[in-house]
mmCIF file of C-alpha atoms in Angstrom:
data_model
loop_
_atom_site.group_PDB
_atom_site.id
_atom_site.type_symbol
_atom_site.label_atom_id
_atom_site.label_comp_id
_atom_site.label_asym_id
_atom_site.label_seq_id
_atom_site.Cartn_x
_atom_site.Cartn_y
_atom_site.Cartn_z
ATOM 1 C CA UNK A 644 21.064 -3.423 9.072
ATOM 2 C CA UNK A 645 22.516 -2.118 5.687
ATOM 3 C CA UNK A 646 20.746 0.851 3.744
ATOM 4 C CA UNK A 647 20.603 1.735 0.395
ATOM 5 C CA UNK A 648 19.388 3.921 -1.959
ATOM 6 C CA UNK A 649 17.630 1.730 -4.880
ATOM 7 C CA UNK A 650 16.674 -1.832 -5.353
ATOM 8 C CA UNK A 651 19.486 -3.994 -6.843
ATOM 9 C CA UNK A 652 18.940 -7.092 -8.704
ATOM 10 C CA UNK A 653 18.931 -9.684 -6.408
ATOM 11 C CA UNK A 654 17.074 -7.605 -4.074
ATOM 12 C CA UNK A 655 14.611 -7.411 -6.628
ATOM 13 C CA UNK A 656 14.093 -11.046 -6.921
ATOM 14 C CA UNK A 657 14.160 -11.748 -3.419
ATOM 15 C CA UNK A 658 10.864 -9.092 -3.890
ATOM 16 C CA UNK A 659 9.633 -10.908 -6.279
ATOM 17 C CA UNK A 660 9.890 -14.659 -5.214
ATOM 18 C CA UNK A 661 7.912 -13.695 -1.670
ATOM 19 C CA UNK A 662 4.264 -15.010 -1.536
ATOM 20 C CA UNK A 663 3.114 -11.985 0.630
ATOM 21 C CA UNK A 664 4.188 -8.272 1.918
ATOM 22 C CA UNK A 665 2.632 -5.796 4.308
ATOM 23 C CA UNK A 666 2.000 -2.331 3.421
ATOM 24 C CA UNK A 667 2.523 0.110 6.559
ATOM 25 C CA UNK A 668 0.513 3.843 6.398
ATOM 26 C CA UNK A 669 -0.548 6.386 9.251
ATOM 27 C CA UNK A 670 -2.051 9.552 8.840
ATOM 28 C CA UNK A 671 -0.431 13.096 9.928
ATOM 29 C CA UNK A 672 -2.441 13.718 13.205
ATOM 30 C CA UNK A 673 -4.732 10.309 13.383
ATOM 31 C CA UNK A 674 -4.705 7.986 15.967
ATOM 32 C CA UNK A 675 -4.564 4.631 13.728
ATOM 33 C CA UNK A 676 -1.662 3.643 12.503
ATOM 34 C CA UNK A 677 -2.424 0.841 9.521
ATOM 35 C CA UNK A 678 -0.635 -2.729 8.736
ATOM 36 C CA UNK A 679 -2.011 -4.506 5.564
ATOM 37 C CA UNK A 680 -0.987 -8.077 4.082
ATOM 38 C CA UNK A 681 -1.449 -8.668 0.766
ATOM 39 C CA UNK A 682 -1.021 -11.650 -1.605
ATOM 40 C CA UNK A 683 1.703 -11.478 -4.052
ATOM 41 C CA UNK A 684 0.054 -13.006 -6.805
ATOM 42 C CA UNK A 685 -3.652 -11.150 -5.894
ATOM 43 C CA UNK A 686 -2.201 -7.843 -5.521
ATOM 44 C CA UNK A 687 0.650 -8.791 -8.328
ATOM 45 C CA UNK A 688 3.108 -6.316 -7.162
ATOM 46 C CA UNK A 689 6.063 -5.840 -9.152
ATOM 47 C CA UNK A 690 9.274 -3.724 -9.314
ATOM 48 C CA UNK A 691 8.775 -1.529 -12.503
ATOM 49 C CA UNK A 692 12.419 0.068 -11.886
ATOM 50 C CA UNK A 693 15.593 0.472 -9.249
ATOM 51 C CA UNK A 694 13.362 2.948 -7.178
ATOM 52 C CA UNK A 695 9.931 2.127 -8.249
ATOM 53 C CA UNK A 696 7.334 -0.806 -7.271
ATOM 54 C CA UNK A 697 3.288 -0.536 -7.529
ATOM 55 C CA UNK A 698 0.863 -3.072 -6.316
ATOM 56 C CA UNK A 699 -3.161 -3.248 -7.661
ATOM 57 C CA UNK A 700 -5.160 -2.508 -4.797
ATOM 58 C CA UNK A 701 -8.409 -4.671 -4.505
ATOM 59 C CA UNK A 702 -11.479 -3.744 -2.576
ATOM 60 C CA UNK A 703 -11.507 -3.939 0.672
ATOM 61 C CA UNK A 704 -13.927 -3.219 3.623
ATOM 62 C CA UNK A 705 -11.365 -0.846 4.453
ATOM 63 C CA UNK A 706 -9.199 2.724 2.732
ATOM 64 C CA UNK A 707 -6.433 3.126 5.074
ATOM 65 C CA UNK A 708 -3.917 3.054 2.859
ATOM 66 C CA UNK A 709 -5.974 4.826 -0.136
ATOM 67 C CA UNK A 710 -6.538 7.785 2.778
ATOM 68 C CA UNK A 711 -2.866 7.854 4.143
ATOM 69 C CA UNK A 712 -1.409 8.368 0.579
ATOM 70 C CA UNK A 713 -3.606 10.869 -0.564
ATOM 71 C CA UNK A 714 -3.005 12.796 2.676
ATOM 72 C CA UNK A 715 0.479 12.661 3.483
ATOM 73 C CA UNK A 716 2.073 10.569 1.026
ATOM 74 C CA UNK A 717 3.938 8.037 3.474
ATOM 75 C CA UNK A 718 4.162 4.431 2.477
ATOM 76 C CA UNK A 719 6.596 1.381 3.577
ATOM 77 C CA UNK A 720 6.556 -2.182 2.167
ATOM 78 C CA UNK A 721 7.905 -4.889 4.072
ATOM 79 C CA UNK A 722 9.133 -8.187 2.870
ATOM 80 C CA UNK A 723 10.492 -11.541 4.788
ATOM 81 C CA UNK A 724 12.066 -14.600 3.489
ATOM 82 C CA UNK A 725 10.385 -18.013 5.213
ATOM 83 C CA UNK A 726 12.708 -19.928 4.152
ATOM 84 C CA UNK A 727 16.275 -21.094 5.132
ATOM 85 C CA UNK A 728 17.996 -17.858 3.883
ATOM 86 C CA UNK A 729 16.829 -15.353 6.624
ATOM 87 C CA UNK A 730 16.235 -11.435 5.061
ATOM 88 C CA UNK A 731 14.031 -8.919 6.085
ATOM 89 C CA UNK A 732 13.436 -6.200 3.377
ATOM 90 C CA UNK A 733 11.678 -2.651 4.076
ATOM 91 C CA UNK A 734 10.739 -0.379 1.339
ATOM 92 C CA UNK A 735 10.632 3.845 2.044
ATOM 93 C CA UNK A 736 8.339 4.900 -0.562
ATOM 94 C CA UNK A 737 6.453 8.381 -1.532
ATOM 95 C CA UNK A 738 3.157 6.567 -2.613
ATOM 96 C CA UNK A 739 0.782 7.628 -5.036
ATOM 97 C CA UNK A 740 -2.605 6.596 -5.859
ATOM 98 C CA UNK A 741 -4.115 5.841 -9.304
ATOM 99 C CA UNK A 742 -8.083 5.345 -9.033
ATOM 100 C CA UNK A 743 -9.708 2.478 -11.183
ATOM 101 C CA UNK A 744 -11.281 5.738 -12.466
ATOM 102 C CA UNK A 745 -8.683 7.602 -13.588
ATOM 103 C CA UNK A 746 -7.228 8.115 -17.199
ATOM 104 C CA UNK A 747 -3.879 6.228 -16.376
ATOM 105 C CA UNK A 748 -5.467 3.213 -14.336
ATOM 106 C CA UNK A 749 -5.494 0.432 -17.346
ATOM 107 C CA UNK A 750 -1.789 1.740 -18.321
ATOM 108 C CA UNK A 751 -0.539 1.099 -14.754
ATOM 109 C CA UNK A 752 -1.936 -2.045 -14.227
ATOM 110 C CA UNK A 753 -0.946 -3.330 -18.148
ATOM 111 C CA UNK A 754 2.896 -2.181 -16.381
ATOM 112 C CA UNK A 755 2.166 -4.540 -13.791
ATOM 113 C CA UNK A 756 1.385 -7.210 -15.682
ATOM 114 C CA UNK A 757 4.563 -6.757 -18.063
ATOM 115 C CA UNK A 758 6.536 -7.577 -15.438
ATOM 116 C CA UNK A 759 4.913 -9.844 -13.802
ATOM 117 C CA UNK A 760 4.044 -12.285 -16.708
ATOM 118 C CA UNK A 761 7.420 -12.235 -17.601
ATOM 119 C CA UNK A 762 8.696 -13.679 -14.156
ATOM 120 C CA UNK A 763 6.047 -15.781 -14.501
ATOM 121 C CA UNK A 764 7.711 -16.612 -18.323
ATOM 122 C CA UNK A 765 11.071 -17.642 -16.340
ATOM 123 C CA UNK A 766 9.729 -19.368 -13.168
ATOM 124 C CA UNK A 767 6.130 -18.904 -11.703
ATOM 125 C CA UNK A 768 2.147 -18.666 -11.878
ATOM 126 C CA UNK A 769 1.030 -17.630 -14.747
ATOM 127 C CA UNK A 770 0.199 -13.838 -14.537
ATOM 128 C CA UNK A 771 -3.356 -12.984 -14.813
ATOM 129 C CA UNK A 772 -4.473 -9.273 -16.287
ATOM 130 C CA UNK A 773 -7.827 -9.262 -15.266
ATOM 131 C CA UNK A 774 -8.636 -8.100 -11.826
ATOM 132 C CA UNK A 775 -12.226 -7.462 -10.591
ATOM 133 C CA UNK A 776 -12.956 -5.191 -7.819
ATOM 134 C CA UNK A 777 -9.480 -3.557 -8.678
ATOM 135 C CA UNK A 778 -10.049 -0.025 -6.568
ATOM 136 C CA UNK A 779 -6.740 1.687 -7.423
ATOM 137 C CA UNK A 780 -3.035 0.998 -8.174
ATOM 138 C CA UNK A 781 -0.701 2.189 -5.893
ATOM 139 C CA UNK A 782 2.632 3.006 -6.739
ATOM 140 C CA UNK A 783 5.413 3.659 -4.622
ATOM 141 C CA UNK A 784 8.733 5.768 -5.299
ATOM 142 C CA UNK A 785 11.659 4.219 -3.148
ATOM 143 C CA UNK A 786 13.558 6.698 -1.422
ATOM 144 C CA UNK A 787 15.433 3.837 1.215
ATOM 145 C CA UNK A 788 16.091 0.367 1.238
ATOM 146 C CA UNK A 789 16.854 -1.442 4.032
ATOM 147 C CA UNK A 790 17.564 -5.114 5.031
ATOM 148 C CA UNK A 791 18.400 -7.018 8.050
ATOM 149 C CA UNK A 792 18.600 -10.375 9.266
ATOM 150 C CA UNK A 793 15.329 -12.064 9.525
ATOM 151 C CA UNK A 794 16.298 -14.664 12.236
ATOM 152 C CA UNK A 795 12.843 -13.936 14.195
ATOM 153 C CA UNK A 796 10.755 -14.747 11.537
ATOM 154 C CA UNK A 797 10.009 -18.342 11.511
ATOM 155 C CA UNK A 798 10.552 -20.725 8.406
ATOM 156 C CA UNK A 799 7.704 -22.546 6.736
ATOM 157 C CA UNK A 800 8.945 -25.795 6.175
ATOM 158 C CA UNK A 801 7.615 -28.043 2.731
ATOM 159 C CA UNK A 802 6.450 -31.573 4.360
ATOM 160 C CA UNK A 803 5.114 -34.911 2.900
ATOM 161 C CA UNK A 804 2.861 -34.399 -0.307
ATOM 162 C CA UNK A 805 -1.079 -34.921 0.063
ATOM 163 C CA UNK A 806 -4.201 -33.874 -1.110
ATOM 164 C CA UNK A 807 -5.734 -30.566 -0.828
ATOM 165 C CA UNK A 808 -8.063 -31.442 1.743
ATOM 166 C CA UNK A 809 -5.341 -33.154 4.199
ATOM 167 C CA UNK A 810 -5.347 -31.598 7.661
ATOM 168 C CA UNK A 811 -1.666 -30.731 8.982
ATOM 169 C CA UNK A 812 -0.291 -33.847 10.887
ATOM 170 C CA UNK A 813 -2.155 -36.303 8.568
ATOM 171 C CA UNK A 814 -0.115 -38.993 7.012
ATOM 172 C CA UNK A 815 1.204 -37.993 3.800
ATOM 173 C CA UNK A 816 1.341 -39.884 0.737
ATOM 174 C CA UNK A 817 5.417 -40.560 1.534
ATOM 175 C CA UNK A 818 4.861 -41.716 4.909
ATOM 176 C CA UNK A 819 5.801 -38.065 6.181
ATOM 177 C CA UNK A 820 3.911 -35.491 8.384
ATOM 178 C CA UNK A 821 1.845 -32.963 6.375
ATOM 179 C CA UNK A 822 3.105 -29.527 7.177
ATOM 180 C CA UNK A 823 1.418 -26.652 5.336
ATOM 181 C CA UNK A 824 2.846 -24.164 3.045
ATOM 182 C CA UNK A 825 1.696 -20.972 1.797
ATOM 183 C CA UNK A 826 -1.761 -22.042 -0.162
ATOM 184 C CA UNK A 827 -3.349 -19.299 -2.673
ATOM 185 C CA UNK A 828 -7.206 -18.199 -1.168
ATOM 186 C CA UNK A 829 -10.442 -17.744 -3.667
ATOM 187 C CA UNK A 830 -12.394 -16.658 -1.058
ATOM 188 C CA UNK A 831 -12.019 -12.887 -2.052
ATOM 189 C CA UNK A 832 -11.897 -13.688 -5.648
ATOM 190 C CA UNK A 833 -15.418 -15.311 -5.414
ATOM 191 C CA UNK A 834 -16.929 -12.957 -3.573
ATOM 192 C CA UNK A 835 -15.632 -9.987 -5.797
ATOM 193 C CA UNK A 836 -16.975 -11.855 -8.544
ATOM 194 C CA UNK A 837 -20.389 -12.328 -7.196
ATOM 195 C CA UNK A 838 -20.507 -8.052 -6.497
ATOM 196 C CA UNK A 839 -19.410 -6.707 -9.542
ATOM 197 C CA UNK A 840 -22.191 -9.634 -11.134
ATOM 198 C CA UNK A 841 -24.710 -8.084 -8.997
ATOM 199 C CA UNK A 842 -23.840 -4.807 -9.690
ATOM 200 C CA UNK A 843 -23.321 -3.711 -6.169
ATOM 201 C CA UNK A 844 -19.698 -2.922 -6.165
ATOM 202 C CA UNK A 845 -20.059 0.490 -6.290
ATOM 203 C CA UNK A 846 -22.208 0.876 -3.568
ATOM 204 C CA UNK A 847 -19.571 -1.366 -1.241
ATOM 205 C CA UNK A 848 -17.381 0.906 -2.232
ATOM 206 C CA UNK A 849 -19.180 4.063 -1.460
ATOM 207 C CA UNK A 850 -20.471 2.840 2.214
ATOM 208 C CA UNK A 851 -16.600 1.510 2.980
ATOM 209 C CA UNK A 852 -14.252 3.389 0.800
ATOM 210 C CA UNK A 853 -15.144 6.780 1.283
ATOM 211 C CA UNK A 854 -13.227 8.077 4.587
ATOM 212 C CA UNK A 855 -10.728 6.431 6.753
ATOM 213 C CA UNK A 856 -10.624 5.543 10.711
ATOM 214 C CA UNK A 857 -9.289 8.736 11.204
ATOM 215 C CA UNK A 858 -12.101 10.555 8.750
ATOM 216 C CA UNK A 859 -9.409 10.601 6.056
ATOM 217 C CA UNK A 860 -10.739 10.949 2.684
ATOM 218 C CA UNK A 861 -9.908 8.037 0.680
ATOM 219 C CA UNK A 862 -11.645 7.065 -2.782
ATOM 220 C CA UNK A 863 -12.752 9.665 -4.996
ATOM 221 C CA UNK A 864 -14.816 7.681 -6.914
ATOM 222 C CA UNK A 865 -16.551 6.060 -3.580
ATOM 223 C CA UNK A 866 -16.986 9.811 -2.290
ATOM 224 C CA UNK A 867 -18.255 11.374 -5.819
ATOM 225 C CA UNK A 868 -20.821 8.238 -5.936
ATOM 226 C CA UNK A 869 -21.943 9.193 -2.616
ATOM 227 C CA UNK A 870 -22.735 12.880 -4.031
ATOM 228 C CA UNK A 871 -19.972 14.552 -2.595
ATOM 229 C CA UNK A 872 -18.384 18.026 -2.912
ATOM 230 C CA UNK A 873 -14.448 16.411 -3.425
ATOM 231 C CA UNK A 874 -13.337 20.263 -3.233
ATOM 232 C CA UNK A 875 -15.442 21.273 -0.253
ATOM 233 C CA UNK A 876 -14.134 17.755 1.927
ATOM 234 C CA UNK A 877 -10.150 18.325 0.656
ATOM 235 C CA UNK A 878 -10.748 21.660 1.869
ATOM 236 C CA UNK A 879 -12.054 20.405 5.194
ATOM 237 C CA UNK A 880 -9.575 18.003 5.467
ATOM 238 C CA UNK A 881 -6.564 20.654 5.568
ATOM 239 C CA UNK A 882 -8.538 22.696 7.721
ATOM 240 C CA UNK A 883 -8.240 19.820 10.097
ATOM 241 C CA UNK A 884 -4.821 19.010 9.340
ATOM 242 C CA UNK A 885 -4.047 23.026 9.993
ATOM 243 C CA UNK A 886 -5.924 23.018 13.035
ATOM 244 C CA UNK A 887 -3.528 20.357 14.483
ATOM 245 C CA UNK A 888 -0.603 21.995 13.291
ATOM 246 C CA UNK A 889 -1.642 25.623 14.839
ATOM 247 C CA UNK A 890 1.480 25.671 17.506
ATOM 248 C CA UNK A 891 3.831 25.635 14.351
ATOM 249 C CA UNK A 892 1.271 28.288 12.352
ATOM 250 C CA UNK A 893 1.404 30.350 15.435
ATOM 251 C CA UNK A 894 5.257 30.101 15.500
ATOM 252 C CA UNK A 895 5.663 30.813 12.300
ATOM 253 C CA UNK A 896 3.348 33.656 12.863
ATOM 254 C CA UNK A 897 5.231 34.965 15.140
ATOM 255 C CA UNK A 898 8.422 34.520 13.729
ATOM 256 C CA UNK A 899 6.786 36.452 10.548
ATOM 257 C CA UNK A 900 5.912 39.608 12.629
ATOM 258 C CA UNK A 901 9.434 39.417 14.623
ATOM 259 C CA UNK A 902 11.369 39.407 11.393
ATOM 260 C CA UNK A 903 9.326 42.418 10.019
ATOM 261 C CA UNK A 904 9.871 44.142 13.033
ATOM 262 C CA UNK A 905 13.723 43.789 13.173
ATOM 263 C CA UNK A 906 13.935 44.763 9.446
ATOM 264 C CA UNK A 907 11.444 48.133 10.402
ATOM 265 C CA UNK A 908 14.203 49.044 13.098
ATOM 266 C CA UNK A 909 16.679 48.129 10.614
ATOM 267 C CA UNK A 910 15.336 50.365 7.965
ATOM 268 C CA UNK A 911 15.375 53.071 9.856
ATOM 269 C CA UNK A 912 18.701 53.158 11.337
#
């Protein structure tokens, strides 16, 4: 394994050239501890600098990662090469969370889309820079990188050319076996479409957004749509989070009343 501090330049476009990456989060106390995949080009991530990356967060029938940031702050990426050059890539990042709501959303995402179109300028997709059902953009400040060698992950290899609708092991059009690559999905595309048409986005949002497995709050906008009291459920949540902690309170209680105690004695010697 080597470790470093920021992202260089090829480790950047070794980030960049990956079709997907997994998002790791887990609250303080909860039981759950989340794994998310997400689509390069759907979520768009991009490297904005040496030791920042953000993603745009679509909706989702679940929050975890929405919930885990807001409450503790803890995020890692992960990245793997399928192909012949084996890497593994993990990203230590303090996330943050900017709400489709908020007064910075549009700037954050327009970042996104700098970079990305210009990848996309040198070799790529074309970048889109519209994104329905986009819940948040999450942005992650790198504190470690590390890499290793990748030689369990297994390569996807690029077989005969076909059509779309060839099943793997067909007969492709060079006489070779189809094998399947990595193939873009509408199916979430489509259905966020047909939502924010119908206007019911914000009530998906509401009914799944709002908490997390662990009762988590997660998306302030999902929450305050629901008629909630953000202040009184923040407050709730520390409680909890306190209440979970109370060995260390009551140490540090203790400790408290031992080291006025010793200076009292102190004082009056």
């Amino acid at each position: 394994m080597k470790i470093y501090d920021s992202l260089s330049d090829d480790l950047t476009r070794f980030i960049h050239a990956q079709p997907l990456f997994l998002t790791a989060s887990a609250p303080t106390h909860g039981a759950h501890v989340n794994v998310s995949p997400k689509g390069m080009s759907s979520s768009h991530l991009a490297v904005l600098s040496p030791n920042r990356v953000s993603y745009i967060d679509r909706t989702g029938s679940g929050c975890e990662t929405v919930a885990h940031v807001y409450e503790n702050g803890r995020l890692t990426l992960m990245f793997m090469s399928f192909g012949p050059s084996p890497r593994i890539m993990r990203l230590f990042c303090r996330g943050r969370v900017v709400e489709h709501a908020d007064p910075g959303f549009r700037a954050a995402v327009d970042e996104i889309v700098a970079v990305r179109s210009r990848i996309a300028g040198e070799a790529g997709p074309e970048a889109r820079s519209v994104f329905q059902g986009a819940r948040a953009v999450i942005v992650g400040d790198i504190w470690r990188v590390t890499t290793s060698c990748g030689f369990a992950v297994p390569m996807v290899r690029l077989g005969a050319t076909a059509p779309a609708d060839a099943a793997e092991g067909d007969e492709g059009a060079d006489g070779g076996a189809v094998v399947r690559a990595f193939q873009e999905r509408d199916v979430l595309d489509r259905y966020i479409k047909g939502q924010v048409e119908k206007g019911i986005m914000p009530r998906y949002q509401r009914d799944n957004n709002s908490y997390s497995l662990d009762g988590l709050p997660a998306l302030k906008a999902a929450r305050r749509d629901g008629g909630e009291s953000l202040l009184w459920a923040d407050v709730r949540a520390r409680a909890t989070r306190l209440w979970h902690e109370k060995v260390a309170v009551c140490v540090g209680f203790l400790l408290a009343v031992l080291v006025y105690r010793v200076g009292s004695i102190l004082h009056l010697l």
